[in-house]
Short mmCIF file of C-alpha atoms in Angstrom, two decimals:
data_model
loop_
_atom_site.label_atom_id
_atom_site.label_comp_id
_atom_site.label_asym_id
_atom_site.label_seq_id
_atom_site.Cartn_x
_atom_site.Cartn_y
_atom_site.Cartn_z
CA GLU D 1 0.00 0.00 0.00
CA ALA D 2 2.86 2.40 0.80
CA ASN D 3 4.53 1.73 -2.56
CA ASP D 4 1.24 2.15 -4.41
CA THR D 5 0.48 5.44 -2.65
CA ALA D 6 4.01 6.69 -3.32
CA SER D 7 3.71 5.84 -7.03
CA LYS D 8 0.45 7.79 -7.31
CA PHE D 9 1.98 10.76 -5.48
CA TYR D 10 4.97 10.85 -7.83
CA HIS D 11 2.68 10.39 -10.86
CA TYR D 12 0.69 13.43 -9.77
CA LEU D 13 3.84 15.53 -9.39
CA LEU D 14 5.03 14.56 -12.87
CA LEU D 15 1.80 15.44 -14.66
CA LYS D 16 0.06 18.04 -12.48
CA HIS D 17 2.71 19.92 -10.49
CA ALA D 18 5.21 22.55 -11.58
CA SER D 19 8.05 20.57 -10.03
CA GLY D 20 7.55 17.82 -12.63
CA LYS D 21 7.81 20.07 -15.69
CA GLU D 22 11.47 19.33 -16.44
CA ALA D 23 11.04 15.59 -15.91
CA LEU D 24 8.00 15.52 -18.18
CA HIS D 25 9.97 17.37 -20.88
CA TYR D 26 12.81 14.86 -20.51
CA LEU D 27 10.47 11.91 -20.97
CA THR D 28 8.38 13.30 -23.82
CA ASN D 29 10.98 15.28 -25.78
CA GLU D 30 14.30 13.58 -25.09
CA ARG D 31 13.15 9.97 -24.63
CA LYS D 32 10.07 10.20 -26.88
CA ILE D 33 7.75 8.58 -24.35
CA ASN D 34 4.21 9.81 -25.02
CA LEU D 35 1.61 10.83 -22.45
CA GLU D 36 -0.52 7.73 -23.02
CA THR D 37 2.44 5.50 -22.17
CA ILE D 38 3.36 7.66 -19.16
CA ASP D 39 -0.16 7.29 -17.85
CA GLN D 40 -0.46 3.58 -18.65
CA PHE D 41 2.67 2.72 -16.68
CA ASN D 42 2.11 5.33 -13.97
CA LEU D 43 5.48 7.07 -14.42
CA GLY D 44 6.28 9.77 -11.92
CA PHE D 45 8.81 12.27 -10.63
CA ALA D 46 10.54 12.55 -7.25
CA PRO D 47 11.68 16.15 -6.56
CA ASP D 48 15.21 16.78 -5.37
CA ILE D 49 13.95 17.44 -1.83
CA PRO D 50 15.12 15.31 1.13
CA ASP D 51 11.76 14.35 2.63
CA VAL D 52 8.82 15.41 0.46
CA LEU D 53 7.48 11.86 0.16
CA SER D 54 8.06 10.84 3.77
CA LYS D 55 6.25 13.96 5.02
CA PHE D 56 3.32 13.35 2.68
CA LEU D 57 2.97 9.69 3.63
CA THR D 58 3.31 10.24 7.39
CA THR D 59 1.23 13.42 7.77
CA LYS D 60 -1.38 13.03 5.03
CA LYS D 61 -1.68 9.24 4.74
CA SER D 62 -0.85 8.11 8.30
CA PHE D 63 1.95 5.70 7.41
CA LYS D 64 4.59 5.13 10.08
CA PRO D 65 8.28 5.82 9.34
CA ASP D 66 9.15 2.21 10.17
CA GLU D 67 6.67 1.02 7.53
CA LEU D 68 8.20 3.31 4.92
CA GLU D 69 11.70 2.13 5.79
CA LYS D 70 10.59 -1.50 5.55
CA ALA D 71 9.07 -0.77 2.14
CA GLY D 72 12.36 0.76 0.98
CA LEU D 73 10.92 4.23 0.43
CA ILE D 74 12.99 6.07 3.02
CA VAL D 75 16.43 5.82 4.55
CA LYS D 76 17.10 6.79 8.16
CA ALA D 77 20.32 8.70 8.74
CA ARG D 78 21.58 11.24 11.26
CA GLY D 79 18.29 11.06 13.14
CA ARG D 80 16.23 12.02 10.07
CA ASN D 81 14.12 10.30 7.44
CA PHE D 82 15.36 10.83 3.89
CA ASP D 83 13.48 9.84 0.74
CA ARG D 84 15.34 7.15 -1.17
CA PHE D 85 14.31 8.66 -4.50
CA ARG D 86 15.20 12.30 -5.14
CA GLY D 87 15.61 14.22 -8.38
CA ARG D 88 14.57 11.18 -10.40
CA VAL D 89 12.02 10.00 -12.90
CA ILE D 90 10.09 7.20 -11.19
CA PHE D 91 9.13 3.85 -12.74
CA PRO D 92 6.79 1.88 -10.44
CA LEU D 93 7.53 -1.83 -10.29
CA TYR D 94 4.63 -4.29 -10.27
CA ASP D 95 4.51 -8.04 -9.95
CA HIS D 96 2.49 -10.07 -12.44
CA ARG D 97 -0.56 -9.76 -10.17
CA ASN D 98 -0.45 -5.95 -10.60
CA VAL D 99 0.73 -5.27 -7.04
CA CYS D 100 3.13 -2.32 -6.71
CA VAL D 101 6.09 -3.97 -4.98
CA GLY D 102 8.76 -1.28 -5.44
CA LEU D 103 10.02 1.70 -7.42
CA ALA D 104 12.89 2.45 -9.75
CA GLY D 105 14.32 5.91 -10.33
CA ARG D 106 16.54 7.43 -13.02
CA ILE D 107 18.33 10.66 -12.13
CA LEU D 108 17.54 13.64 -14.33
CA PRO D 109 20.50 14.57 -16.55
CA SER D 110 20.43 18.19 -15.36
CA ILE D 111 20.77 17.12 -11.71
CA GLU D 112 23.45 14.56 -12.55
CA ALA D 113 25.47 17.28 -14.34
CA LYS D 114 25.47 19.50 -11.24
CA LEU D 115 26.91 16.84 -8.94
CA PRO D 116 30.56 17.11 -7.94
CA LYS D 117 32.65 14.73 -9.97
CA ASP D 118 33.74 12.91 -6.82
CA LYS D 119 30.14 12.37 -5.69
CA HIS D 120 28.76 9.22 -7.23
CA LEU D 121 25.03 8.72 -6.80
CA GLY D 122 24.45 6.29 -9.62
CA LYS D 123 22.22 6.91 -12.59
CA TYR D 124 19.67 4.35 -11.40
CA VAL D 125 18.31 3.59 -7.96
CA ASN D 126 15.88 0.74 -7.32
CA SER D 127 13.99 -0.29 -4.22
CA PRO D 128 16.15 -2.56 -2.06
CA GLU D 129 15.19 -6.15 -1.39
CA THR D 130 12.15 -6.05 0.89
CA PRO D 131 9.59 -8.55 2.17
CA ILE D 132 7.57 -7.97 -1.04
CA TYR D 133 10.20 -6.93 -3.62
CA HIS D 134 12.72 -9.42 -4.94
CA LYS D 135 14.36 -8.12 -8.09
CA SER D 136 15.27 -11.61 -9.30
CA LYS D 137 11.55 -12.42 -9.60
CA VAL D 138 10.09 -9.19 -11.01
CA LEU D 139 9.79 -8.37 -14.72
CA TYR D 140 9.00 -4.79 -15.66
CA GLY D 141 5.71 -4.42 -17.51
CA LEU D 142 4.49 -8.00 -17.13
CA ASN D 143 1.42 -6.87 -15.19
CA ILE D 144 0.18 -5.19 -18.39
CA THR D 145 1.73 -7.28 -21.16
CA LYS D 146 1.03 -10.77 -19.80
CA PHE D 147 -2.18 -11.08 -21.84
CA ASP D 148 -0.39 -10.24 -25.11
CA ILE D 149 2.45 -12.59 -24.17
CA LYS D 150 -0.03 -15.39 -23.56
CA LYS D 151 -1.82 -14.65 -26.83
CA GLU D 152 1.42 -14.74 -28.84
CA ASP D 153 2.96 -17.53 -26.72
CA THR D 154 6.17 -15.48 -26.96
CA ALA D 155 7.86 -12.84 -24.81
CA LEU D 156 10.43 -10.33 -26.04
CA VAL D 157 12.86 -9.64 -23.19
CA VAL D 158 14.72 -6.31 -23.16
CA GLU D 159 16.91 -4.56 -20.61
CA GLY D 160 15.56 -1.52 -18.81
CA ASP D 161 12.35 0.44 -18.56
CA ILE D 162 13.04 3.05 -21.25
CA ASP D 163 13.80 0.36 -23.86
CA PHE D 164 10.64 -1.44 -22.81
CA LEU D 165 8.45 1.66 -23.06
CA SER D 166 9.85 2.70 -26.44
CA VAL D 167 9.17 -0.72 -27.94
CA TRP D 168 5.76 -1.11 -26.29
CA GLN D 169 4.40 2.21 -27.52
CA ASN D 170 5.55 1.36 -31.05
CA GLY D 171 3.25 -1.61 -31.20
CA ILE D 172 5.12 -4.62 -29.81
CA LYS D 173 3.02 -5.50 -26.78
CA ASN D 174 4.32 -8.97 -25.84
CA ILE D 175 7.36 -7.58 -24.09
CA VAL D 176 8.96 -7.44 -20.63
CA ALA D 177 12.13 -5.91 -19.22
CA ILE D 178 14.70 -7.00 -16.66
CA LYS D 179 16.20 -4.36 -14.39
CA GLY D 180 19.66 -4.41 -12.90
CA THR D 181 20.19 -8.14 -13.14
CA ALA D 182 20.72 -10.93 -15.64
CA LEU D 183 17.68 -12.92 -16.66
CA THR D 184 17.15 -15.23 -13.70
CA GLU D 185 15.73 -18.69 -13.29
CA GLU D 186 12.91 -17.23 -11.19
CA GLN D 187 11.97 -14.78 -13.96
CA VAL D 188 11.95 -17.57 -16.54
CA LYS D 189 9.64 -19.58 -14.28
CA VAL D 190 7.25 -16.63 -14.06
CA LEU D 191 7.28 -16.18 -17.84
CA SER D 192 6.69 -19.90 -18.39
CA ARG D 193 3.19 -19.41 -16.96
CA PHE D 194 2.34 -17.29 -19.98
CA CYS D 195 4.49 -18.52 -22.88
CA GLN D 196 6.97 -21.11 -24.05
CA THR D 197 9.19 -18.94 -26.27
CA LEU D 198 11.54 -16.13 -25.21
CA ILE D 199 13.30 -13.74 -27.58
CA LEU D 200 16.24 -11.96 -25.92
CA ALA D 201 17.13 -8.43 -27.03
CA LEU D 202 19.62 -7.48 -24.34
CA ASP D 203 22.61 -5.17 -24.11
CA SER D 204 25.87 -6.94 -24.85
CA ASP D 205 27.23 -6.38 -21.33
CA ILE D 206 24.41 -8.06 -19.41
#
C-alpha cells in the first residue's frame, strides 16, 4: 500500500505539479515517451527534496516511518528520514498480479550534471530487497503485457524500462524488461506461466 500510494503521489507531481515540468519534458521530448504511455505505466517524478514523500505519507496518509523504511521508500540517517528517490524519474515496479512492490528511479541529466565529480550517486536507484520486492523475480511491464504474451505464446525480453516503453508504444506488446540483473531462473519460471518462447534483445554487457 505504501509503494502504491508513493507511485500515485509521484505520478501526480510529474503530470500536475510545476516541479515535474522538467522531468516531463525529458520523458516526452528527449526519450520520446508519449503521455498515453506515461499514464499507462504510472510514471512519476521525485523532486530533489530530502523528505517530500516521507512527510506526505506520514502526515497526510498516516503511514509510520518504520513502515516506509521496511518498504524501501525512506532511509534513516543522522536522526532524520530521507526519501530514497530524489531528483529522479520514477518507474513503479509491479509483480504479475499488478501489485506495486517497489520503485525504480533514473536521475535527471540536469541534476546529474550539477553533482561534484567525486560524488557518485548512480544513474539508477531501485527499491532494495524487501519482504515484497525481490528483483530476481520481477519483470517490468508484465502486469500489463502478460495477456499479449499469452496470446502470442512469446515474450520479447529487453533490458531496462526506457527500452521497454519505447518498444511497447511502437506496437510490440508482448514484451517485458529485466532491471539491474541478468535474466534469472525465477523470472523464466514466471514467464513460463504465460508462454513457451523467449526472444532476448539485451545489451551486450548483461
